[in-house]
Each structure stands twice: as structure tokens, then as C-alpha cells.
Amino acid sequence: EDQVTQSPEALRLQEGESSSLNCSYTVSGLRGLFWYRQDPGKGPEFLFTLYSAGEEKEKEKLKATLTKKESFLHITAPKPEDSATYLCAVATGTASKLTFGTGTRLQVTL
Amino acid sequence: DVKVTQSSRYLVKRTGEKVFLECVQDMDHENMFWYRQDPGLGLRLIYFSYDVKMKEKGDIPEGYSVSREKKERFSLILESASTNQTSMYLCASSLRQSYQETQYFGPGTRLLVL
């Protein structure tokens, strides 16, 4: 059974304090790893897709990397508006389904 | 721009009522999905559809059914709502093409069953 574990569950940062969120996975046949941002009461917003170990993607202050066992989402110099829950998901098999982790709740304070 | 819409943001229903949640996407995606999201449990797949009139059970289909009569529209039906179906319901869609399977989500429907 595919498993996705995100850590930490919650993270509190001061504005400007860079950090990384972790997503570790145990799957058979990874087809893609996805990062989403979710604001309270809203649907997840797509950030990145990574397909193979060694791949990196960047978007503004976010950078996602992938190894054979885990992915990291690095956030540089965060601001309070970056506060959200960050979700990781994996696609395996042939059915286009995703298995989600339970997310990291990030709070950035002034 | 990618767009998935859901018929209601908030719904309050009584136990035993039949509930319809509707999702529409304008991206010509083949795949559509219904999830529920509960604190501490994450997103769990209820049903998905990879084509019109096709459906497959996800991880938690009990108490739910779905309908997909048109490519752009996917409905989730609670035949007889129960209090344990109080949750946030999220619809998503994606292409069926390999390596293009990013799922795009709607805004969600928060359902309260009394």
C-alpha cells in the first residue's frame, strides 16, 4: 500500500526564516509527486509536479526537490501570507489516482 | 486558466436527506475525482471517473454514489445523509495523458449534516 508521510505536522517560522518541509513516500512505481498549497476553507492550489529523482523546480520563493524516498519543499524568506497548509501527493500505478499526505501547517509570524 | 467550480460553498442538511454535490470543469479533462477532507485524515478519495458514464470506487465509497452524464460535469450523491458525512468535499479534474496527471481542485463544499 502506498504511503505518504509529511513532517513536521506544524511549523511556526518568523518572517524571513527559511526552512524546508519534508514529504517521504513508500510506493511501488512512482509516476509523479505533487505539491499543493491549501488556504483555510479553500481547495488545494497546485504548485509543482516532480517526476524523477534529482529533479528540482522553483517558483518565486519555493523550491521543490525529489529523491528516491522523499521530497523537500524549501521556502525562502517567508512572509505571513505564505502561511497555509502544504500538501504532498504521489501518483502511482495506472489509474491517475493520487495518495495524499496529511500536510504541514505552516504559520509565519512577524 | 484552469477552472473547477462546485455548486455550493456551504450546505446544511438533515439526517436522511438526499444530497447532491455538483462539480463542473472547463478544461476538457477526462478524469474527475471526488474527495472528502477531514482534520487529521487528509484527503480521501471517494469516487473517480475517467470518462463519461464511467466510474470507479475510491478508498471510501460507502454511503456515496456518483453520476457523470457529460464530460465536464461530475456529481456526488449522498443517498441518505448521516452525521458522519459532515465534511469538506473537494472535486478535482485531470487529463488522462501520462505525465500530465496534475489534478486541479475546486473551492470545496463544506457540508454539515444535522
GROMACS .gro file of C-alpha atoms in nm:
model
  224
    1GLU     CA    1   0.000   0.000   0.000
    2ASP     CA    2   0.127   0.345  -0.097
    3GLN     CA    3   0.215   0.567   0.198
    4VAL     CA    4   0.295   0.937   0.215
    5THR     CA    5   0.419   1.098   0.536
    6GLN     CA    6   0.473   1.469   0.579
    7SER     CA    7   0.678   1.632   0.851
    8PRO     CA    8   0.657   1.831   1.058
    9GLU     CA    9   0.279   1.839   1.112
   10ALA     CA   10   0.304   2.205   1.206
   11LEU     CA   11   0.579   2.460   1.165
   12ARG     CA   12   0.598   2.809   1.302
   13LEU     CA   13   0.852   3.044   1.144
   14GLN     CA   14   0.938   3.406   1.188
   15GLU     CA   15   0.922   3.626   0.882
   16GLY     CA   16   1.240   3.580   0.681
   17GLU     CA   17   1.331   3.248   0.844
   18SER     CA   18   1.384   2.996   0.562
   19SER     CA   19   1.301   2.629   0.615
   20SER     CA   20   1.214   2.301   0.442
   21LEU     CA   21   0.908   2.080   0.459
   22ASN     CA   22   0.952   1.707   0.413
   23CYS     CA   23   0.744   1.450   0.227
   24SER     CA   24   0.861   1.090   0.248
   25TYR     CA   25   0.694   0.818   0.048
   26THR     CA   26   0.679   0.442   0.017
   27VAL     CA   27   0.527   0.346  -0.316
   28SER     CA   28   0.566   0.094  -0.592
   29GLY     CA   29   0.634   0.272  -0.918
   30LEU     CA   30   0.626   0.648  -0.869
   31ARG     CA   31   0.468   0.828  -1.163
   32GLY     CA   32   0.483   1.174  -1.012
   33LEU     CA   33   0.499   1.369  -0.688
   34PHE     CA   34   0.282   1.677  -0.643
   35TRP     CA   35   0.292   1.973  -0.407
   36TYR     CA   36  -0.014   2.181  -0.329
   37ARG     CA   37  -0.086   2.479  -0.109
   38GLN     CA   38  -0.418   2.496   0.074
   39ASP     CA   39  -0.554   2.803   0.249
   40PRO     CA   40  -0.817   2.755   0.522
   41GLY     CA   41  -1.161   2.675   0.383
   42LYS     CA   42  -1.037   2.657   0.022
   43GLY     CA   43  -0.940   2.390  -0.227
   44PRO     CA   44  -0.575   2.292  -0.279
   45GLU     CA   45  -0.382   2.506  -0.525
   46PHE     CA   46  -0.129   2.329  -0.747
   47LEU     CA   47   0.238   2.424  -0.700
   48PHE     CA   48   0.471   2.166  -0.857
   49THR     CA   49   0.497   1.823  -1.016
   50LEU     CA   50   0.822   1.625  -0.995
   51TYR     CA   51   0.872   1.308  -1.196
   52SER     CA   52   1.218   1.166  -1.132
   53ALA     CA   53   1.486   1.159  -0.863
   54GLY     CA   54   1.720   1.454  -0.890
   55GLU     CA   55   1.458   1.682  -1.040
   56GLU     CA   56   1.417   2.033  -0.897
   57LYS     CA   57   1.158   2.301  -0.965
   58GLU     CA   58   1.137   2.660  -0.849
   59LYS     CA   59   0.863   2.916  -0.835
   60GLU     CA   60   0.933   3.251  -0.670
   61LYS     CA   61   1.036   3.171  -0.311
   62LEU     CA   62   0.952   2.799  -0.332
   63LYS     CA   63   1.183   2.521  -0.446
   64ALA     CA   64   1.088   2.155  -0.463
   65THR     CA   65   1.333   1.866  -0.491
   66LEU     CA   66   1.287   1.491  -0.529
   67THR     CA   67   1.494   1.189  -0.426
   68LYS     CA   68   1.405   0.821  -0.446
   69LYS     CA   69   1.249   0.828  -0.100
   70GLU     CA   70   1.142   1.183  -0.027
   71SER     CA   71   1.076   1.531  -0.148
   72PHE     CA   72   1.152   1.866   0.010
   73LEU     CA   73   0.972   2.194  -0.031
   74HIS     CA   74   1.204   2.475   0.062
   75ILE     CA   75   1.061   2.816   0.135
   76THR     CA   76   1.298   3.112   0.128
   77ALA     CA   77   1.240   3.421   0.340
   78PRO     CA   78   0.871   3.352   0.407
   79LYS     CA   79   0.616   3.619   0.486
   80PRO     CA   80   0.289   3.591   0.681
   81GLU     CA   81   0.097   3.549   0.353
   82ASP     CA   82   0.284   3.222   0.297
   83SER     CA   83   0.100   3.076   0.595
   84ALA     CA   84  -0.103   2.778   0.470
   85THR     CA   85  -0.113   2.401   0.474
   86TYR     CA   86   0.124   2.245   0.222
   87LEU     CA   87   0.015   1.907   0.086
   88CYS     CA   88   0.221   1.641  -0.085
   89ALA     CA   89   0.073   1.367  -0.303
   90VAL     CA   90   0.203   1.080  -0.517
   91ALA     CA   91   0.070   0.919  -0.832
   92THR     CA   92   0.139   0.550  -0.881
   93GLY     CA   93   0.000   0.266  -1.089
   94THR     CA   94  -0.206   0.335  -1.396
   95ALA     CA   95  -0.525   0.488  -1.267
   96SER     CA   96  -0.423   0.855  -1.234
   97LYS     CA   97  -0.515   0.848  -0.867
   98LEU     CA   98  -0.324   1.045  -0.604
   99THR     CA   99  -0.238   0.944  -0.249
  100PHE     CA  100  -0.209   1.244  -0.021
  101GLY     CA  101  -0.014   1.311   0.295
  102THR     CA  102  -0.188   1.489   0.580
  103GLY     CA  103   0.000   1.811   0.521
  104THR     CA  104   0.230   2.053   0.702
  105ARG     CA  105   0.056   2.351   0.855
  106LEU     CA  106   0.290   2.648   0.818
  107GLN     CA  107   0.247   2.965   1.021
  108VAL     CA  108   0.472   3.263   0.953
  109THR     CA  109   0.471   3.540   1.211
  110LEU     CA  110   0.605   3.895   1.203
  111ASP     CA  111  -0.688   2.942  -1.697
  112VAL     CA  112  -0.783   2.618  -1.526
  113LYS     CA  113  -1.125   2.627  -1.365
  114VAL     CA  114  -1.314   2.380  -1.148
  115THR     CA  115  -1.634   2.503  -0.987
  116GLN     CA  116  -1.855   2.343  -0.723
  117SER     CA  117  -2.225   2.415  -0.687
  118SER     CA  118  -2.221   2.527  -0.324
  119ARG     CA  119  -1.961   2.656  -0.077
  120TYR     CA  120  -2.170   2.566   0.229
  121LEU     CA  121  -2.459   2.326   0.277
  122VAL     CA  122  -2.664   2.231   0.582
  123LYS     CA  123  -2.878   1.918   0.554
  124ARG     CA  124  -3.074   1.695   0.785
  125THR     CA  125  -3.006   1.328   0.854
  126GLY     CA  126  -3.173   1.110   0.593
  127GLU     CA  127  -3.192   1.376   0.323
  128LYS     CA  128  -3.065   1.307  -0.027
  129VAL     CA  129  -2.780   1.544  -0.108
  130PHE     CA  130  -2.640   1.638  -0.448
  131LEU     CA  131  -2.299   1.800  -0.489
  132GLU     CA  132  -2.210   1.913  -0.837
  133CYS     CA  133  -1.875   1.983  -0.997
  134VAL     CA  134  -1.804   2.141  -1.335
  135GLN     CA  135  -1.470   2.180  -1.511
  136ASP     CA  136  -1.397   2.378  -1.826
  137MET     CA  137  -1.062   2.223  -1.918
  138ASP     CA  138  -1.188   1.928  -2.126
  139HIS     CA  139  -1.030   1.689  -1.875
  140GLU     CA  140  -1.113   1.320  -1.896
  141ASN     CA  141  -1.061   1.240  -1.527
  142MET     CA  142  -1.272   1.376  -1.244
  143PHE     CA  143  -1.250   1.298  -0.873
  144TRP     CA  144  -1.442   1.343  -0.551
  145TYR     CA  145  -1.257   1.361  -0.218
  146ARG     CA  146  -1.354   1.433   0.136
  147GLN     CA  147  -1.115   1.608   0.373
  148ASP     CA  148  -1.127   1.569   0.749
  149PRO     CA  149  -0.885   1.701   1.013
  150GLY     CA  150  -0.602   1.457   1.077
  151LEU     CA  151  -0.711   1.224   0.795
  152GLY     CA  152  -0.615   1.427   0.492
  153LEU     CA  153  -0.782   1.392   0.155
  154ARG     CA  154  -0.952   1.059   0.092
  155LEU     CA  155  -1.078   0.953  -0.249
  156ILE     CA  156  -1.448   0.867  -0.265
  157TYR     CA  157  -1.503   0.802  -0.637
  158PHE     CA  158  -1.344   0.892  -0.964
  159SER     CA  159  -1.439   0.884  -1.329
  160TYR     CA  160  -1.211   0.855  -1.628
  161ASP     CA  161  -1.477   0.903  -1.894
  162VAL     CA  162  -1.843   0.986  -1.942
  163LYS     CA  163  -2.069   0.729  -1.776
  164MET     CA  164  -1.763   0.553  -1.627
  165LYS     CA  165  -1.693   0.544  -1.255
  166GLU     CA  166  -1.464   0.365  -1.015
  167LYS     CA  167  -1.472   0.335  -0.638
  168GLY     CA  168  -1.204   0.509  -0.441
  169ASP     CA  169  -1.097   0.432  -0.087
  170ILE     CA  170  -1.420   0.528   0.094
  171PRO     CA  171  -1.721   0.485  -0.141
  172GLU     CA  172  -1.970   0.358   0.120
  173GLY     CA  173  -2.274   0.583   0.150
  174TYR     CA  174  -2.199   0.769  -0.173
  175SER     CA  175  -2.278   0.736  -0.542
  176VAL     CA  176  -2.174   0.941  -0.845
  177SER     CA  177  -2.301   1.036  -1.186
  178ARG     CA  178  -2.116   1.154  -1.495
  179GLU     CA  179  -2.352   1.218  -1.786
  180LYS     CA  180  -2.138   1.485  -1.953
  181LYS     CA  181  -1.762   1.518  -1.976
  182GLU     CA  182  -1.750   1.847  -1.788
  183ARG     CA  183  -1.981   1.753  -1.502
  184PHE     CA  184  -1.939   1.508  -1.213
  185SER     CA  185  -2.198   1.476  -0.938
  186LEU     CA  186  -2.161   1.325  -0.593
  187ILE     CA  187  -2.479   1.191  -0.432
  188LEU     CA  188  -2.537   1.113  -0.068
  189GLU     CA  189  -2.840   0.885  -0.085
  190SER     CA  190  -2.931   0.928   0.282
  191ALA     CA  191  -2.711   1.178   0.461
  192SER     CA  192  -2.571   1.086   0.800
  193THR     CA  193  -2.389   1.294   1.059
  194ASN     CA  194  -2.061   1.115   0.988
  195GLN     CA  195  -2.072   1.258   0.637
  196THR     CA  196  -2.021   1.607   0.773
  197SER     CA  197  -1.700   1.709   0.599
  198MET     CA  198  -1.531   1.925   0.338
  199TYR     CA  199  -1.591   1.783  -0.010
  200LEU     CA  200  -1.344   1.858  -0.286
  201CYS     CA  201  -1.375   1.794  -0.657
  202ALA     CA  202  -1.076   1.773  -0.890
  203SER     CA  203  -1.005   1.704  -1.256
  204SER     CA  204  -0.705   1.600  -1.463
  205LEU     CA  205  -0.601   1.488  -1.807
  206ARG     CA  206  -0.572   1.116  -1.863
  207GLN     CA  207  -0.248   1.152  -2.052
  208SER     CA  208   0.060   1.009  -1.884
  209TYR     CA  209   0.281   1.264  -1.711
  210GLN     CA  210   0.004   1.521  -1.742
  211GLU     CA  211  -0.193   1.396  -1.444
  212THR     CA  212  -0.185   1.705  -1.227
  213GLN     CA  213  -0.518   1.735  -1.052
  214TYR     CA  214  -0.682   2.076  -1.029
  215PHE     CA  215  -0.921   2.134  -0.745
  216GLY     CA  216  -1.241   2.326  -0.696
  217PRO     CA  217  -1.303   2.556  -0.398
  218GLY     CA  218  -1.473   2.286  -0.190
  219THR     CA  219  -1.816   2.240  -0.033
  220ARG     CA  220  -1.840   2.236   0.343
  221LEU     CA  221  -2.132   2.007   0.431
  222LEU     CA  222  -2.292   1.994   0.773
  223VAL     CA  223  -2.539   1.713   0.840
  224LEU     CA  224  -2.759   1.769   1.145
   0.00000   0.00000   0.00000
